mmCIF file of N, CA and C in Angstrom:
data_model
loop_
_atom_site.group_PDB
_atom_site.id
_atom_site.type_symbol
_atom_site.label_atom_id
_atom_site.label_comp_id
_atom_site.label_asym_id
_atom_site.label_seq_id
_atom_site.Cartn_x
_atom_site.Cartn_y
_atom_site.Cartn_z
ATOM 1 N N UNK Z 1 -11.893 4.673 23.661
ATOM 2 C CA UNK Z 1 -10.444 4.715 23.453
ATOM 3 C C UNK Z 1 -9.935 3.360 22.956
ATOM 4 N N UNK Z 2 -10.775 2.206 23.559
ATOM 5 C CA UNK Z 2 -10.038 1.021 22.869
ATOM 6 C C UNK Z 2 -10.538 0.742 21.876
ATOM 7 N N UNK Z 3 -11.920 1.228 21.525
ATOM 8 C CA UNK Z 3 -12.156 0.935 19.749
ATOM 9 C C UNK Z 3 -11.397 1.672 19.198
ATOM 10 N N UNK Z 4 -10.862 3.022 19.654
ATOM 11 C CA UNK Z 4 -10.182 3.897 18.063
ATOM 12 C C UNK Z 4 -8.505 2.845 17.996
ATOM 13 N N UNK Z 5 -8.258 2.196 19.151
ATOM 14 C CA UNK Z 5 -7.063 1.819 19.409
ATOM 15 C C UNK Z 5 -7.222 0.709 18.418
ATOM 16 N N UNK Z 6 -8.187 -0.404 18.457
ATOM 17 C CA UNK Z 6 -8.800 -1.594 17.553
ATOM 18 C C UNK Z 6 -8.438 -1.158 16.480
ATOM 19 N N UNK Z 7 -9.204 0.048 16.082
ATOM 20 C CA UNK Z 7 -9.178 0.276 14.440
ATOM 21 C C UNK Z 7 -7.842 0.802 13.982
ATOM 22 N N UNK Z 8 -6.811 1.199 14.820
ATOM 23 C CA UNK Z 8 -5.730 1.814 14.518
ATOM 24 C C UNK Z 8 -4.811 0.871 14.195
ATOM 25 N N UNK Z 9 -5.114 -0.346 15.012
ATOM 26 C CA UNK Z 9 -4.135 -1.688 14.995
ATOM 27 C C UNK Z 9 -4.998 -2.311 13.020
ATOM 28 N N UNK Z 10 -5.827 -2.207 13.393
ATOM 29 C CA UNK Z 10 -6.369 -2.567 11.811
ATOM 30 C C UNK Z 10 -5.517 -1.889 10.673
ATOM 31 N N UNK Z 11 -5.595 -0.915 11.089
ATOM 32 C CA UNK Z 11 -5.263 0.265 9.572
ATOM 33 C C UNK Z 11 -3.557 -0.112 9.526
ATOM 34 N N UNK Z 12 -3.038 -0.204 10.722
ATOM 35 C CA UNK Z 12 -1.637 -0.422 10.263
ATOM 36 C C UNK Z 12 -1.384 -1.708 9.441
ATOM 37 N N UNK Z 13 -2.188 -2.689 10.372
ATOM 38 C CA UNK Z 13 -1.701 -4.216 9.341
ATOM 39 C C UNK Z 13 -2.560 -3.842 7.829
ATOM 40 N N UNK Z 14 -2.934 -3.587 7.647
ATOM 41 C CA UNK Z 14 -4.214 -3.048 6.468
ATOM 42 C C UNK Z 14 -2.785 -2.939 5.681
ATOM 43 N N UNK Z 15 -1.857 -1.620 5.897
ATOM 44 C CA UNK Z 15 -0.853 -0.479 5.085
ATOM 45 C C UNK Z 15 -0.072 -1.741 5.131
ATOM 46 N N UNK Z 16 0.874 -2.399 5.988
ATOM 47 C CA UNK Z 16 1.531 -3.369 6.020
ATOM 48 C C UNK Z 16 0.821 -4.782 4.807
ATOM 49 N N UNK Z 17 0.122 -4.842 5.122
ATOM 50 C CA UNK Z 17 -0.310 -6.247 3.820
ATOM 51 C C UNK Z 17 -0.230 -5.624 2.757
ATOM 52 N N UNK Z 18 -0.712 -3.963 2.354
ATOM 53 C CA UNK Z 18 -0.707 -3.328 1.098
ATOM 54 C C UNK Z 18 1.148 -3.190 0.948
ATOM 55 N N UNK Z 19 1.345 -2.810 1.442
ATOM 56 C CA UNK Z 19 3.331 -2.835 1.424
ATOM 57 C C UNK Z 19 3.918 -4.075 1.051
ATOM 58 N N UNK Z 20 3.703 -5.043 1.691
ATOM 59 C CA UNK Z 20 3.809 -6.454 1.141
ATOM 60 C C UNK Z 20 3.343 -6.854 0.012
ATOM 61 N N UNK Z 21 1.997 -6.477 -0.805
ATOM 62 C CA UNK Z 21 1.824 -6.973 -1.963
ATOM 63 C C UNK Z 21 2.545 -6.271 -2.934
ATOM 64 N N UNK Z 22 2.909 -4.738 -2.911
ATOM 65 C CA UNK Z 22 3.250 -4.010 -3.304
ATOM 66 C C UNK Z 22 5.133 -3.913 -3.843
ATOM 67 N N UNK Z 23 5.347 -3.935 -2.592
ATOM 68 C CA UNK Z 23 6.816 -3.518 -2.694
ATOM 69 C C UNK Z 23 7.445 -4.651 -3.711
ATOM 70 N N UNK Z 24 7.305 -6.326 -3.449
ATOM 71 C CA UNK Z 24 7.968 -7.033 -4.224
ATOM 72 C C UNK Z 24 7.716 -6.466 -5.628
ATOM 73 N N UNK Z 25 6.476 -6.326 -6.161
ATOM 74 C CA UNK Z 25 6.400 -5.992 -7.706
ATOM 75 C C UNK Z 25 7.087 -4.573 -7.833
ATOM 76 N N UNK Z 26 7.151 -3.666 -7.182
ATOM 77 C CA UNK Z 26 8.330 -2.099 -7.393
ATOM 78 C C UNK Z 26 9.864 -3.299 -6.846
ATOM 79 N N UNK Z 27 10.327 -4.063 -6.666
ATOM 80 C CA UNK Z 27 11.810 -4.603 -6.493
ATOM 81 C C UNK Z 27 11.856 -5.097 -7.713
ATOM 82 N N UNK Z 28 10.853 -6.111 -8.483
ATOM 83 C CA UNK Z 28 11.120 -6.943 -9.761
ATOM 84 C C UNK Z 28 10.967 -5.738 -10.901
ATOM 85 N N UNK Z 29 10.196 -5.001 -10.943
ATOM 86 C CA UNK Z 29 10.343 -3.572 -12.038
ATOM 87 C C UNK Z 29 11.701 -3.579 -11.835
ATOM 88 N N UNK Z 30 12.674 -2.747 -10.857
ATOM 89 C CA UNK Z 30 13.632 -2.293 -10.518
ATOM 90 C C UNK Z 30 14.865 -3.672 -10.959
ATOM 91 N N UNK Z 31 14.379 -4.856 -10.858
ATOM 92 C CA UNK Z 31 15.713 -5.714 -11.212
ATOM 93 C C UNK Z 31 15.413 -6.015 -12.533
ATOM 94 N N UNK Z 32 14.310 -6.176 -13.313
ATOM 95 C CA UNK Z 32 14.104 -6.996 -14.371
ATOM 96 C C UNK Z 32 13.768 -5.918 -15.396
ATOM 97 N N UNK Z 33 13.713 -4.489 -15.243
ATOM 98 C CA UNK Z 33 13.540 -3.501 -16.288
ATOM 99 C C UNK Z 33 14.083 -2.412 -15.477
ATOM 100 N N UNK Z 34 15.407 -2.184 -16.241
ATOM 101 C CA UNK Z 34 16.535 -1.011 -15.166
ATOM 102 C C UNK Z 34 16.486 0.165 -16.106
ATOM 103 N N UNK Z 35 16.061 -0.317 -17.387
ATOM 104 C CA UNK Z 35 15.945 0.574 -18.502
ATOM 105 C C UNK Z 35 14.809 1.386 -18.414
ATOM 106 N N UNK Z 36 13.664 0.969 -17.978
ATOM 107 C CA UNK Z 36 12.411 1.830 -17.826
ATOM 108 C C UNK Z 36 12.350 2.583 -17.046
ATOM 109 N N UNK Z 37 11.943 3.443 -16.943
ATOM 110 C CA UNK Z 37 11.291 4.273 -15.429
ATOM 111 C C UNK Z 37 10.433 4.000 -14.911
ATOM 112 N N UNK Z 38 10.781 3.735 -13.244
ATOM 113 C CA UNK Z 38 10.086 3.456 -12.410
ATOM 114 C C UNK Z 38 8.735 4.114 -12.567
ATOM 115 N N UNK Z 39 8.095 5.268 -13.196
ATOM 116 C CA UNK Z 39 6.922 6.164 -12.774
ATOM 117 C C UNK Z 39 5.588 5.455 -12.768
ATOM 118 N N UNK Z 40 5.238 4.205 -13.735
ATOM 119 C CA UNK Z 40 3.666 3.905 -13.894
ATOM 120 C C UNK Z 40 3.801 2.700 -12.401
ATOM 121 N N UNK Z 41 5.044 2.084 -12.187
ATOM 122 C CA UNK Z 41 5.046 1.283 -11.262
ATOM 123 C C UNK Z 41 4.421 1.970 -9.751
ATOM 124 N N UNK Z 42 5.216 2.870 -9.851
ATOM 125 C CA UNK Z 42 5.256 4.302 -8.647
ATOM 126 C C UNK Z 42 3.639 4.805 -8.227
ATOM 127 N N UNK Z 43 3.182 4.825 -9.676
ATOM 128 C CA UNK Z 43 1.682 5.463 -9.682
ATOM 129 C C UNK Z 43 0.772 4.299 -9.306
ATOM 130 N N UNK Z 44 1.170 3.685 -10.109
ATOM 131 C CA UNK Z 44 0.118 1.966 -9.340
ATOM 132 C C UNK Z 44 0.081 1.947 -7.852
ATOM 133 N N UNK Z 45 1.351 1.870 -7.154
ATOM 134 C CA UNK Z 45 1.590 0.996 -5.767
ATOM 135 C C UNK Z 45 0.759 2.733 -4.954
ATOM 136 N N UNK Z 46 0.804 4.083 -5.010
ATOM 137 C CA UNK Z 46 0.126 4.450 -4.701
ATOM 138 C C UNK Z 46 -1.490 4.880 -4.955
ATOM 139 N N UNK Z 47 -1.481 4.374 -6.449
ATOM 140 C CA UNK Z 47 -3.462 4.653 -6.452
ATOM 141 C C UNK Z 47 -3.707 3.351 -5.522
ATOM 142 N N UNK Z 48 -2.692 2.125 -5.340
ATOM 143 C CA UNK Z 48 -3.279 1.459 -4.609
ATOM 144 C C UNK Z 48 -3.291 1.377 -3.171
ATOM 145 N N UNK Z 49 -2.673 2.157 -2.597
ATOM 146 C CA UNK Z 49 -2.208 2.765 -0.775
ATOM 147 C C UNK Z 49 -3.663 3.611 -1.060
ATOM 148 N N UNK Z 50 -3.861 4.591 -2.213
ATOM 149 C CA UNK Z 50 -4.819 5.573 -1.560
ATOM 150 C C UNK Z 50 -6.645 4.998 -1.720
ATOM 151 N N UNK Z 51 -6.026 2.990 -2.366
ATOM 152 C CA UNK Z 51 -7.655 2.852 -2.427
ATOM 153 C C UNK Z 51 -7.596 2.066 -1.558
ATOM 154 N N UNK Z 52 -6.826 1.612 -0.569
ATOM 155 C CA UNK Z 52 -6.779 1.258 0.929
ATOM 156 C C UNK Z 52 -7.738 2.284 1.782
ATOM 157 N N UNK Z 53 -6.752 3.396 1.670
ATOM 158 C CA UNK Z 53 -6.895 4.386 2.697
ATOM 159 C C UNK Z 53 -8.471 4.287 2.610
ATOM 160 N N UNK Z 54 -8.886 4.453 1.806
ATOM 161 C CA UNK Z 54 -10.093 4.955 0.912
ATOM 162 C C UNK Z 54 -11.551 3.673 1.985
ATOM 163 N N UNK Z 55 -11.143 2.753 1.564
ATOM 164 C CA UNK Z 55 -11.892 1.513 1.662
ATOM 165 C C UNK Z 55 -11.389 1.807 3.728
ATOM 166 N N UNK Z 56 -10.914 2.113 4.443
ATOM 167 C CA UNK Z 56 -10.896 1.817 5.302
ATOM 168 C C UNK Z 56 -11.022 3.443 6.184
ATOM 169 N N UNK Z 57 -11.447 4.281 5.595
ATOM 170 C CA UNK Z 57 -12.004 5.054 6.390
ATOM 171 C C UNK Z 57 -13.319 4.828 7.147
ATOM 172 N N UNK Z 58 -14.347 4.390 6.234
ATOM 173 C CA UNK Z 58 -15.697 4.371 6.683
ATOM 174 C C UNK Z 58 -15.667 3.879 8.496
ATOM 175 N N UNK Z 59 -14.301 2.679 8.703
ATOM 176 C CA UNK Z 59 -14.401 2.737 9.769
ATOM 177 C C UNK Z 59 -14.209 3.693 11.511
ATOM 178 N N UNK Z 60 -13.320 4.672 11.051
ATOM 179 C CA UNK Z 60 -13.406 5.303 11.463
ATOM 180 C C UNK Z 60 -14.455 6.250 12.418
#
């Protein structure tokens, strides 16, 4: 129970550091190109959440 608890505390700061690298570059899209659409920004910040997820199953 306290390893799945270990790895659970992992995976959150894991999503949290990916949110942090992430979110500022979807705020500067959003202030510095209002004209574009958000969508390739959108698609990036999640192929990159799902190559988190990805890379941090094995521990499980």
């Amino acid at each position: 129970m306290v390893c799945l608890q270990a790895h659970l505390v992992v995976w959150v700061l894991s999503v949290m550091v990916y949110a942090g690298l992430f979110l500022p570059e979807l705020l500067w899209a959003i202030v510095w190109w209002p004209s574009r659409p958000a969508r390739p920004t959108r698609s990036t910040r999640w192929t990159s959440i799902l190559i988190g997820l990805v890379m941090m199953m094995p521990e499980f």
